[in-house]
Every structure is written in structure tokens, then in C-alpha cells.
Short mmCIF file of C-alpha atoms in Angstrom, two decimals:
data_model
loop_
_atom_site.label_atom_id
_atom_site.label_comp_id
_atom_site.label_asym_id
_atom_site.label_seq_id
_atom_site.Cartn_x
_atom_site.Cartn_y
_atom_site.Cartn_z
CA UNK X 340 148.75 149.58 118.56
CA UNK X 341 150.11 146.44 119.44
CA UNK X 342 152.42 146.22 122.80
CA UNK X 343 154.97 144.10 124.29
CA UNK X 344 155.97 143.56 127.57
CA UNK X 345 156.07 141.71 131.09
CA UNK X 346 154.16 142.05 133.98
CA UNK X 347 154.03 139.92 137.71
CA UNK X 348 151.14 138.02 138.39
CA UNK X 349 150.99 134.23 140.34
CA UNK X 350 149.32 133.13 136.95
CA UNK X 351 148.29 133.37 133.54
CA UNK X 352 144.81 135.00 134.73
CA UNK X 353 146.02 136.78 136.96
CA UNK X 354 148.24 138.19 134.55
CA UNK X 355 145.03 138.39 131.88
CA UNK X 356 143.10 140.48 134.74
CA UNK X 357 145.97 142.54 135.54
CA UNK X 358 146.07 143.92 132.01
CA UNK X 359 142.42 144.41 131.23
CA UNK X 360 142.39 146.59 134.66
CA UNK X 361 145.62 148.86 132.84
CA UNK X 362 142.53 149.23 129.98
CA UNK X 363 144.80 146.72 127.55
CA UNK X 364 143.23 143.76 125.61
CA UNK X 365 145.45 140.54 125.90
CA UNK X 366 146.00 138.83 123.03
CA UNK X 367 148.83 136.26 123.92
CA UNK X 368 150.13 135.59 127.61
CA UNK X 369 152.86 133.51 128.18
CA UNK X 370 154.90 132.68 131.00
CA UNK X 371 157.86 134.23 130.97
CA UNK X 372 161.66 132.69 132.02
CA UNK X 373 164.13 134.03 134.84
CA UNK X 374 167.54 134.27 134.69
CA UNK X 375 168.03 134.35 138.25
CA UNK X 376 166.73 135.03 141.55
CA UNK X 377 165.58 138.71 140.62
CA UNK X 378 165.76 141.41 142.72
CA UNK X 379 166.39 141.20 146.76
CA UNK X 380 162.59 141.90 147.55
CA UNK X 381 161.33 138.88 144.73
CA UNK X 382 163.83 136.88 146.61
CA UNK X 383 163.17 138.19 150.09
CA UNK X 384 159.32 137.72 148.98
CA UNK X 385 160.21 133.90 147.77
CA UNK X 386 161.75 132.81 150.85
CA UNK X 387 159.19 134.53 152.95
CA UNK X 388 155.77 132.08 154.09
CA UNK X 389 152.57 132.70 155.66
CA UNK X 390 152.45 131.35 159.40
CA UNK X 391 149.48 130.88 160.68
CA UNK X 392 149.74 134.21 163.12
CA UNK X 393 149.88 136.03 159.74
CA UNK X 394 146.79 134.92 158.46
CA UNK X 395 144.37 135.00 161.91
CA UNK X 396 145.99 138.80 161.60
CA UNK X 397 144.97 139.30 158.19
CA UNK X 398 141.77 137.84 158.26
CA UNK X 399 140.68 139.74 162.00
CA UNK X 400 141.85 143.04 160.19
CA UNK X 401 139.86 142.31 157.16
CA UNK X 402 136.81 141.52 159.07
CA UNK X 403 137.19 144.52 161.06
CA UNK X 404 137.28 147.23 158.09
CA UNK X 405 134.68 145.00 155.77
CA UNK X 406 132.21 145.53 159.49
CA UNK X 407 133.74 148.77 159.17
CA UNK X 408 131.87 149.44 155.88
CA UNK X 409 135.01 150.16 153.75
CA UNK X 410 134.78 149.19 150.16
CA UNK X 411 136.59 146.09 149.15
CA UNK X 412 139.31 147.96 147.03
CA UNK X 413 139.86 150.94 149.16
CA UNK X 414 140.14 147.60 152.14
CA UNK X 415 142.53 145.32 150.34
CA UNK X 416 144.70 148.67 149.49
CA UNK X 417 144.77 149.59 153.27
CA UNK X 418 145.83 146.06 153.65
CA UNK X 419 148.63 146.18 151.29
CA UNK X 420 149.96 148.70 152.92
CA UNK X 421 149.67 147.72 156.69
CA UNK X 422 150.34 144.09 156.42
CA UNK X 423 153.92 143.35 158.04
CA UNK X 424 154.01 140.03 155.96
CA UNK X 425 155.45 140.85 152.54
CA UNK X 426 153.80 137.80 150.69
CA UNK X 427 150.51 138.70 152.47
CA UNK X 428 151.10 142.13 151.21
CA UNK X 429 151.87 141.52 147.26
CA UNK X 430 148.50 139.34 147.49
CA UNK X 431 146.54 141.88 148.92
CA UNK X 432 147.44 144.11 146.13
CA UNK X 433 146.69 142.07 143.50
CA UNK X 434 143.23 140.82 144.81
CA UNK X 435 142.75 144.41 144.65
CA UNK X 436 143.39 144.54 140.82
CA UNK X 437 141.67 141.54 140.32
CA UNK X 438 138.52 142.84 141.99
CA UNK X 439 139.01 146.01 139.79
CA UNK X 440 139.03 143.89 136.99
CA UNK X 441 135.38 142.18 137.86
CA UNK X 442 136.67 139.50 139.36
CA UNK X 443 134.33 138.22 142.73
CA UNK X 444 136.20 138.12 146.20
CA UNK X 445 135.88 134.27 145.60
CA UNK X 446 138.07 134.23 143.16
CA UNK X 447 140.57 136.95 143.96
CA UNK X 448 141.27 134.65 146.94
CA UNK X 449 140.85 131.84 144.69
CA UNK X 450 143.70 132.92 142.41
CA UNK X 451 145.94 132.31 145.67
CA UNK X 452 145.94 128.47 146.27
CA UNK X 453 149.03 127.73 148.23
CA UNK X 454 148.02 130.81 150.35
CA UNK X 455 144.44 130.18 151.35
CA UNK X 456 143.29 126.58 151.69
CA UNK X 457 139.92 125.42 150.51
CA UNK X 458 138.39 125.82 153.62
CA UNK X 459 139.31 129.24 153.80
CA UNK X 460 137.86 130.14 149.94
CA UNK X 461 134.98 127.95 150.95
CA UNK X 462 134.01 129.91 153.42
CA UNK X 463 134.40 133.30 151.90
CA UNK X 464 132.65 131.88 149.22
CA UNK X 465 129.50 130.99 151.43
CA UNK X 466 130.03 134.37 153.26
CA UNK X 467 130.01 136.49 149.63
CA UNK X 468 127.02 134.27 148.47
CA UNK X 469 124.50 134.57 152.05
CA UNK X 470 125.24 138.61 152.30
CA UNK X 471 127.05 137.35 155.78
CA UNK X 472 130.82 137.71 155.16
CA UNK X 473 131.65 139.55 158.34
CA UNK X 474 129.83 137.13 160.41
CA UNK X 475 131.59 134.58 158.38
CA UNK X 476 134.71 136.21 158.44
CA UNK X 477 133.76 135.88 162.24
CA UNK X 478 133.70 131.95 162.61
CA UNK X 479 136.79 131.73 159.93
CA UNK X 480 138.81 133.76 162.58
CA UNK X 481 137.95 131.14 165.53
CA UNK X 482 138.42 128.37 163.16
CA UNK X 483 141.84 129.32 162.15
CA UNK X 484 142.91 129.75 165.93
CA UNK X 485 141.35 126.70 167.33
CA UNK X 486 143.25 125.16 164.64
CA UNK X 487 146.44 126.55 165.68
CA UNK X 488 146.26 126.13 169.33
CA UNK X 489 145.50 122.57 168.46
CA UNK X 490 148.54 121.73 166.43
CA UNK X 491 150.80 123.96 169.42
CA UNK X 492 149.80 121.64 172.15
CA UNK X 493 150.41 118.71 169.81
CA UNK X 494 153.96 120.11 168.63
CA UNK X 495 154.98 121.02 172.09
CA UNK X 496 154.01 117.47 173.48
CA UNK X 497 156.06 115.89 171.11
CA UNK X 498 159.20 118.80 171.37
CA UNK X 499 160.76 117.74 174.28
CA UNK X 500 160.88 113.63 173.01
CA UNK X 501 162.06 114.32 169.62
CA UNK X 502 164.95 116.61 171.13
CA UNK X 503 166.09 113.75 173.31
CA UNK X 504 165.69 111.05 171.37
CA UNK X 505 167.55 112.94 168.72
CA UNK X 506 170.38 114.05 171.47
CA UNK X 507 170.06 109.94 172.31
CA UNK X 508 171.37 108.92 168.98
CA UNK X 509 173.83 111.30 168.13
CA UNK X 510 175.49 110.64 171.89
CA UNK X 511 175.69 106.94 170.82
CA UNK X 512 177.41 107.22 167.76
CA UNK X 513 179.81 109.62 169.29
CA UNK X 514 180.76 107.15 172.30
CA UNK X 515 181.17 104.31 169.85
CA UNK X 516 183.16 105.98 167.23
CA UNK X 517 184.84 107.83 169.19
CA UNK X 518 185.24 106.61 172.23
CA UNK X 519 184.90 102.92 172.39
CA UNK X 520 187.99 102.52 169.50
CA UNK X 521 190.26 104.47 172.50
CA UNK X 522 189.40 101.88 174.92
CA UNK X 523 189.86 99.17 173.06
CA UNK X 524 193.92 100.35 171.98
CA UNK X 525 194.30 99.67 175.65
CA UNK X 526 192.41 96.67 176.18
CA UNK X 527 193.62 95.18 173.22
CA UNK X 528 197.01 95.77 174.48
CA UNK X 529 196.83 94.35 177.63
CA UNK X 530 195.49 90.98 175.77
CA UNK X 531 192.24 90.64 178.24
CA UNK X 532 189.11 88.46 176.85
CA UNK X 533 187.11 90.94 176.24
CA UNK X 534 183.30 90.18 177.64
CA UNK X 535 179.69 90.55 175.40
CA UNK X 536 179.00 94.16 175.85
CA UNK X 537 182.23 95.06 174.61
CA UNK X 538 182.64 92.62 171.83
CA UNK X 539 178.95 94.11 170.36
CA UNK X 540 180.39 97.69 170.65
CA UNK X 541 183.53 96.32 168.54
CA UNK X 542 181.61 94.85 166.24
CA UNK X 543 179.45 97.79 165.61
CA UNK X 544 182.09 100.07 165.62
CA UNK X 545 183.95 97.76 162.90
CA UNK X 546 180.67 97.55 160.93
CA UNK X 547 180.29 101.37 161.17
CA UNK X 548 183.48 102.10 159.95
CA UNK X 549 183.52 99.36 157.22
CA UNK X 550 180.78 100.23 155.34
CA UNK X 551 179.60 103.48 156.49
CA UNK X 552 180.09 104.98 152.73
CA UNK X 553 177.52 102.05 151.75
CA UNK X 554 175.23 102.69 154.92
CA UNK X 555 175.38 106.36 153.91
CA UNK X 556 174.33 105.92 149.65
CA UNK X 557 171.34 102.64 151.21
CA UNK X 558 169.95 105.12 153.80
CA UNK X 559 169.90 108.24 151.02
CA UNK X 560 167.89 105.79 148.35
CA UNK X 561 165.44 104.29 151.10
CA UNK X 562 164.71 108.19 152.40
CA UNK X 563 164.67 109.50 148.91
CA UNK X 564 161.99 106.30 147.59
CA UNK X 565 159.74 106.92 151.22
CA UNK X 566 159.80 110.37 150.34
CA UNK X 567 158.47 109.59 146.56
CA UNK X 568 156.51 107.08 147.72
CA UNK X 569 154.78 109.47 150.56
CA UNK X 570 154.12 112.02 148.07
CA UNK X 571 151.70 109.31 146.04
CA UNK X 572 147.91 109.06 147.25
CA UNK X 573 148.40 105.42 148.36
CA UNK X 574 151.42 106.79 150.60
CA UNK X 575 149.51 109.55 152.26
CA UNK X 576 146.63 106.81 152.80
CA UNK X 577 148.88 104.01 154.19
CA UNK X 578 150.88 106.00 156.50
CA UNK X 579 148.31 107.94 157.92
CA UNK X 580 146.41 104.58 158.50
CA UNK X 581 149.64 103.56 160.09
CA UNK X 582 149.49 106.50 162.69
CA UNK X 583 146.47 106.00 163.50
CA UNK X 584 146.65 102.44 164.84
CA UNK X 585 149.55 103.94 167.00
CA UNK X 586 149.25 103.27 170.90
CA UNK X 587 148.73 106.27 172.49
CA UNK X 588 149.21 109.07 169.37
CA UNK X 589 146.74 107.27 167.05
CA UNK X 590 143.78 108.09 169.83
CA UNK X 591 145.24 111.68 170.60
CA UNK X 592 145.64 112.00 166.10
CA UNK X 593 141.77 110.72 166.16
CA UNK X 594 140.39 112.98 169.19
CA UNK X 595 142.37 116.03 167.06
CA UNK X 596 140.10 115.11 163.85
CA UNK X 597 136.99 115.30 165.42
CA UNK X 598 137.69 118.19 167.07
CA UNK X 599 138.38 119.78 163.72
CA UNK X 600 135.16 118.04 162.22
CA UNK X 601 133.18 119.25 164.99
CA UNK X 602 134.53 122.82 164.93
CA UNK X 603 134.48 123.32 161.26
CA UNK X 604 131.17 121.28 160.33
CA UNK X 605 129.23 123.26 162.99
CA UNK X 606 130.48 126.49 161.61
CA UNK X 607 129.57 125.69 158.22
CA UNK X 608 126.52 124.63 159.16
CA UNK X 609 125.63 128.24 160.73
CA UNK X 610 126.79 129.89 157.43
CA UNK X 611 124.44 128.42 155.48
CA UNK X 612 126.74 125.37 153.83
CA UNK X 613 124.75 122.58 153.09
CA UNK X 614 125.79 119.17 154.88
CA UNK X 615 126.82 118.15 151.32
CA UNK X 616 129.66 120.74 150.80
CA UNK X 617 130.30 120.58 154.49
CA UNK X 618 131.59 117.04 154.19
CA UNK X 619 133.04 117.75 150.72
CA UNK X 620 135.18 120.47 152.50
CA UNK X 621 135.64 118.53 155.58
CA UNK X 622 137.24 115.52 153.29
CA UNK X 623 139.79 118.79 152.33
CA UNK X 624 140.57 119.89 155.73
CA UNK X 625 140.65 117.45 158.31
CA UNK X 626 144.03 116.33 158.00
CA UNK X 627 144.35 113.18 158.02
CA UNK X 628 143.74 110.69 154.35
CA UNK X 629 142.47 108.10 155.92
CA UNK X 630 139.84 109.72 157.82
CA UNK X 631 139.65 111.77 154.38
CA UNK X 632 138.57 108.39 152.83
CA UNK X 633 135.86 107.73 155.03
CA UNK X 634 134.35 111.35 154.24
CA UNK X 635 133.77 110.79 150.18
CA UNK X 636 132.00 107.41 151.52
CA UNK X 637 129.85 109.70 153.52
CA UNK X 638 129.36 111.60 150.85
CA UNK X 639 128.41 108.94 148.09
CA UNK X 640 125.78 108.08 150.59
CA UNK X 641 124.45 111.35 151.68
CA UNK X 642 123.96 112.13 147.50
CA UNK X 643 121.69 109.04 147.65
CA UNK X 644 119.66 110.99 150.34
CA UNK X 645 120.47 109.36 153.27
CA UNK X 646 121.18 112.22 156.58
CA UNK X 647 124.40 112.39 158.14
CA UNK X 648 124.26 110.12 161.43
CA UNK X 649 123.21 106.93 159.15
CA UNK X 650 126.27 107.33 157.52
CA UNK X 651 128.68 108.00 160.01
CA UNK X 652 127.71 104.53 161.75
CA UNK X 653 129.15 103.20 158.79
CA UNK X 654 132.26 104.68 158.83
CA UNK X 655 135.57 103.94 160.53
CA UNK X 656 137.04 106.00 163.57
CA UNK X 657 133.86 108.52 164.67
CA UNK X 658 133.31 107.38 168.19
CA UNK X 659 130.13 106.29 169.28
CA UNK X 660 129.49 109.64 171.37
CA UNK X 661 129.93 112.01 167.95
CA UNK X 662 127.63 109.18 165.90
CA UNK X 663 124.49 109.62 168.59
CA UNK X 664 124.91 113.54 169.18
CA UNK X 665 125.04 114.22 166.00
CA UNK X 666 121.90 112.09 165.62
CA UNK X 667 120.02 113.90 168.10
CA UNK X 668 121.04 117.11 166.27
CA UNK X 669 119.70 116.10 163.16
CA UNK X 670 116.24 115.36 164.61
CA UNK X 671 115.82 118.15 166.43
CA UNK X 672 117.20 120.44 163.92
CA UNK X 673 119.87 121.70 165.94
CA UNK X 674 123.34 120.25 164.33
CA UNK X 675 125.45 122.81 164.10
CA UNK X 676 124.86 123.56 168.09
CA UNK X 677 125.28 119.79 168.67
CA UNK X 678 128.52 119.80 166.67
CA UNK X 679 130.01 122.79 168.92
CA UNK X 680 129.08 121.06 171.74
CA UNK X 681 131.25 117.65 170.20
CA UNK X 682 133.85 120.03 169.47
CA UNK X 683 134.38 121.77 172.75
CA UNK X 684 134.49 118.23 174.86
CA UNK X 685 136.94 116.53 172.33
CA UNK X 686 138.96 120.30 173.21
CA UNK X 687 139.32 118.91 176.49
CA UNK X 688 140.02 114.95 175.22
CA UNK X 689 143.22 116.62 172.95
CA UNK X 690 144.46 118.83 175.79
CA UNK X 691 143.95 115.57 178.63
CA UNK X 692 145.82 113.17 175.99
CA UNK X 693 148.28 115.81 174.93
CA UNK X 694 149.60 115.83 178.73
CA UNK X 695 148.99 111.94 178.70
CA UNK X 696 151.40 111.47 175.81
CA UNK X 697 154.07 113.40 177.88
CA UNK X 698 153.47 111.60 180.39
CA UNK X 699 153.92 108.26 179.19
CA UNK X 700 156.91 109.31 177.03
CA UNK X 701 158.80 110.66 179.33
CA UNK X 702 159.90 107.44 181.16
CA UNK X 703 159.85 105.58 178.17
CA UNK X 704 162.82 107.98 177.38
CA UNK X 705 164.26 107.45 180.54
CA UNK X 706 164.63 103.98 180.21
CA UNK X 707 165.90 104.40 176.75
CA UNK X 708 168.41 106.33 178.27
CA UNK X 709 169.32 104.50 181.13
CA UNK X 710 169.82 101.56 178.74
CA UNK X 711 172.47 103.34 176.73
CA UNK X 712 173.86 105.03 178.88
CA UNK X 713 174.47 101.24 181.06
CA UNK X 714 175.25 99.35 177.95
CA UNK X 715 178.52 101.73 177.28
CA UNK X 716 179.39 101.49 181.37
CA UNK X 717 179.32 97.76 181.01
CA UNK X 718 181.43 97.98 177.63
CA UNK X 719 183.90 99.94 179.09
CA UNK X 720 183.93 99.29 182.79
CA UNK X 721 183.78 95.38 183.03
CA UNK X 722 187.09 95.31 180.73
CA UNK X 723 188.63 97.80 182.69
CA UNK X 724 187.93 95.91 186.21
CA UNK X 725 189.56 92.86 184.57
CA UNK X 726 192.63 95.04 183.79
CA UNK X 727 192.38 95.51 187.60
CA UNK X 728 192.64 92.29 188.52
CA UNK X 729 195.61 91.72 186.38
CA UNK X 730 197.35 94.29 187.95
CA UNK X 731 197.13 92.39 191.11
#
């Protein structure tokens, strides 16, 4: 008997694997069209994304029943039902199908792309394949929050100058179109030559309110084309080159990388990874394209059988320190406690430049403020004393 219906899955395997765990043979699978947003839990479920809090949680718990000795069904089910996170929850249940259905843990995280990045299947790959997943699981979990206490210090450096610098320009458009054209009524008025400050704010203001429909429709295109353009591979590669040459954030974006490599190389190492899929993840993971780049070059010349500290002294950004312990490592056959020795002191670098970066920004900012703030007292004030002077 032939039967016809329609059933949720995140893909057209999924969706094959679904059915042949119901005990039906697929013969056609299509993807199917919507005709709106669904229900409120599909849409809840849409709008609803993983934070990295959600997965250290879900990974620690997993580790903790797979040590546990649960089986992998009975654990994923458990999951379903205790995860908080309701796109971590509809994933859990369908690995749990999909493992039903034959499929390897592998690839029931495999089937969830956007969710679990390539480290992350990488490493439960290399923890299903050695017999070691909870110790695995283990180094995953410190990974993961390394990784996010990393990017927190970096965000919250660069919080507080983004705030003002945003609170900067939105204050200066308000004074001079708001403002400035007040002043001017009565300065205009009283027929006074008006001095340099406060001829540049009239002729911005004028500008502004000129062409500020054609400002508006330029600034749109240019965004919209960056945007495009940054969304190419030769975008990604030229602006994170850009960053990098940065005073001040390009060494803090640079210190951050090898931390990562360090961390993540080291761990891989001590699962078993060869240095070969190491770098082949690392080029993945470490965030940055152009440091990417340099990673397949390392690669290209490890497949020629060269080690890893011969070609790292050809490559661009790895400090001298990482190139010669890494070295020593290699020879004496201890890399992967080498590499967590690289990553804890470029810990400290991050965290000493993080507080650097504050540091020099914030009187940067001050002067940027001051500056405004002094060009708009001279605009209006140096009139105004004029119109003093008149008066006597």
C-alpha cells in the first residue's frame, strides 16, 4: 500500500531516516511548500537560536549521562525533554530517530550544520571513532567555554566605545539640524559676519538638508554592495587582512587566534586527531580568513611530509614564540602539552591587551568628544559674543 503524506525533518535525509524508523520504505521525498509561518511553536522554534550557554549546557549534560552509561537513545530522549532551549530540544529528538534509524552519532549531529560547527562534529567524530567520547566530550566542553570567555572580554572591551561613539554621532546631527538652524534665525537677523566655525556648521547643515534624500538612497547602495561584497570569499579575505594590520586590535585579533589554535590543536592532538585533520579543522575554526589562508598552505606542505614547525616558519602572523615551542614539542613528542602551554600564556596576552585596548580608547574618545563638543561652542558662542558687542 502506497502512502502519502508530510513529515518535519531539517532535510531530505533526515526526512528519508525518519520514515524508515516509522518501518515505511520511501520512494519519493520532496520538499514540501508553506503557506505561512505555521503554528506559534514552528515560529517560536524559528526565531529561537542557540547561544553559546545553550550548547556548553547541552554538551556538559550529554557528557554527564553518556559517563553515566545511559544508552544513546534513552540519552538524547532525556535530553529532549530537559533541554530549556526549544531548537536544542527538536534536535535532540530527531538525532534520536536518526540513531534509531542506523545512523552513527557522527552523523545525527552531522545532519545539524548551522547548529554544531565542524569543530564540534569533528570532535565527536574522533571521540565515536577512539572509544573516548566522554573524555572527548570532556575537552569539547573546555573548548567551547574558553571560546566564549574569549569573545566576552573582547565584546565587552569594545561595548563601552561603540556606545559612545554611536551616542557621539547621533548628538552631532541633532545639534546641527536642530539646533544650529535656531541660532542662525537670530544671527542672521542681526546681520553679524558670521566667523569659520559657524559658516562650516551652515554649510553642513545646508548640505544635509539639500540632499539628504540622495545621501540616504548613496549610503543604502554602498552598505547593501559591502554587504554583497563581504559575503564573497575575496571579501571575507580582504577585510579580515584589513583588521589585522589594525594598530592596537589587529595584535589583540592575532593573540585571540593563537589562543584558539593553541587550545583547540592541543586538544585534538590528545584525542587522537592526526596533525593533518587538526590543521584541516583549525583552517574551519579559527576565525579569522586570512589566518584561514595560511592554514591550507600548512597543509599542502605537511601532505608533502614535512612536520608542523617547518611550516609554520613559513607562514604569516604565528609569532616567533608559538613557531619554536611548537618545535620543541614536536621533537620531544610532547605537542599537544606544548600547545596548552602556548595557549594558556596567549590567555593572559588577550586578557592584558583586552584592558590595553580600553585603555587607549578611552581618551581617544575623550578627545573625540571634547572636539565636538568645542567645535559647536565656538559655532554658537563666538557669534553670539559678537551680538554682544553690538549691543554695546
Amino acid at each position: 500500500t502506497t502512502v502519502n503524506g508530510t513529515i518535519d525533518a531539517d532535510s531530505k535525509i533526515a526526512a528519508t531516516d525518519k520514515l524508515a524508523a516509522l518501518g515505511y520504505i520511501p520512494v519519493k521525498v520532496s520538499i514540501g511548500s508553506s503557506t505561512g509561518f505555521g503554528s506559534l511553536e514552528e515560529l517560536n522554534e524559528r526565531l529561537t537560536t542557540v547561544t553559546a550557554p545553550d550548547l556548553i549546557l547541552f554538551t556538559k549534560q550529554f557528557r554527564t549521562m553518556l559517563k553515566s552509561g545511559i544508552p544513546i537513545i534513552n540519552l538524547l530522549e532525556t535530553l529532549e525533554q530537559q533541554t530549556e532551549n526549544i531548537k536544542l530540544k527538536k534536535i535532540a529528538g530527531a538525532m534520536a530517530i536518526d540513531i534509531q534509524g542506523g545512523a552513527s552519532l557522527y552523523d545525527a549531529f552531522g545532519n545539524h550544520p548551522q547548529t554544531f560547527s565542524t569543530l564540534y562534529r569533528s570532535m565527536i567524530q574522533a571521540g565515536e571513532t577512539s572509544g573516548m567520547l566522554p573524555e572527548v566530550l570532556n575537552r569539547l566542553t573546555y573548548i567551547l567555554v574558553h571560546e566564549h570567555k574569549v569573545k566576552t572580554e573582547v565584546r565587552s572591551a569594545l561595548q563601552y566605545p561603540i556606545i559612545v561613539i554611536v551616542f557621539l554621532v547621533v548628538a552631532f546631527l541633532v545639534i546641527l539640524t536642530f539646533v544650529i538652524p535656531k541660532f542662525m534665525v537670530v544671527f542672521t537677523a542681526a546681520g553679524i559676519t558670521l566667523p569659520l566655525p559657524t559658516r562650516m556648521c551652515v554649510g553642513l547643515y545646508t548640505f544635509l538638508h539639500t540632499n539628504w534624500l540622495l545621501l540616504l538612497v548613496v549610503s543604502a547602495g554602498l552598505l547593501l554592495a559591502l554587504r554583497a561584497y563581504l559575503k564573497t570569499e575575496e571579501g571575507v579575505l580582504r577585510r579580515d587582512k584589513l583588521l589585522l594590520k589594525l594598530p592596537v586590535i589587529g595584535p589583540l585579533l592575532v593573540k585571540t587566534a593563537m589562543s584558539r589554535f593553541a587550545s583547540i590543536f592541543s586538544i585534538l592532538q590528545a584525542s587522537g586527531v592526526t596533525v593533518l585533520e587538526a590543521i584541516t579543522i583549525l583552517s574551519g575554526t579559527i576565525g579569522n580568513a586570512a589566518i584561514a589562508w595560511e592554514f591550507d598552505r600548512i597543509r599542502v606542505r605537511l601532505e608533502e611530509g614535512r612536520g608542523i614547525a617547518e611550516p609554520l616558519k613559513q607562514a604569516r602572523f604565528f609569532p616567533p614564540m608559538v613557531i619554536n615551542m611548537v618545535a620543541i614539542g614536536e621533537e620531544s613528542g610532547e605537542l599537544d602539552a606544548m600547545l596548552q602551554e602556548i595557549s594558556d600564556h596567549y590567555d593572559y596576552e588577550v586578557e592584558y591587551a583586552t584592558k590595553r585596548l580600553s585603555e587607549a580608547l578611552g581618551p581617544f574618545l575623550v578627545v573625540c568628544l571634547a572636539a565636538v563638543v568645542g567645535f559647536f561652542a565656538l559655532a554658537i558662542f563666538l557669534p553670539m559674543w559678537d551680538l554682544t558687542k553690538l549691543g554695546h
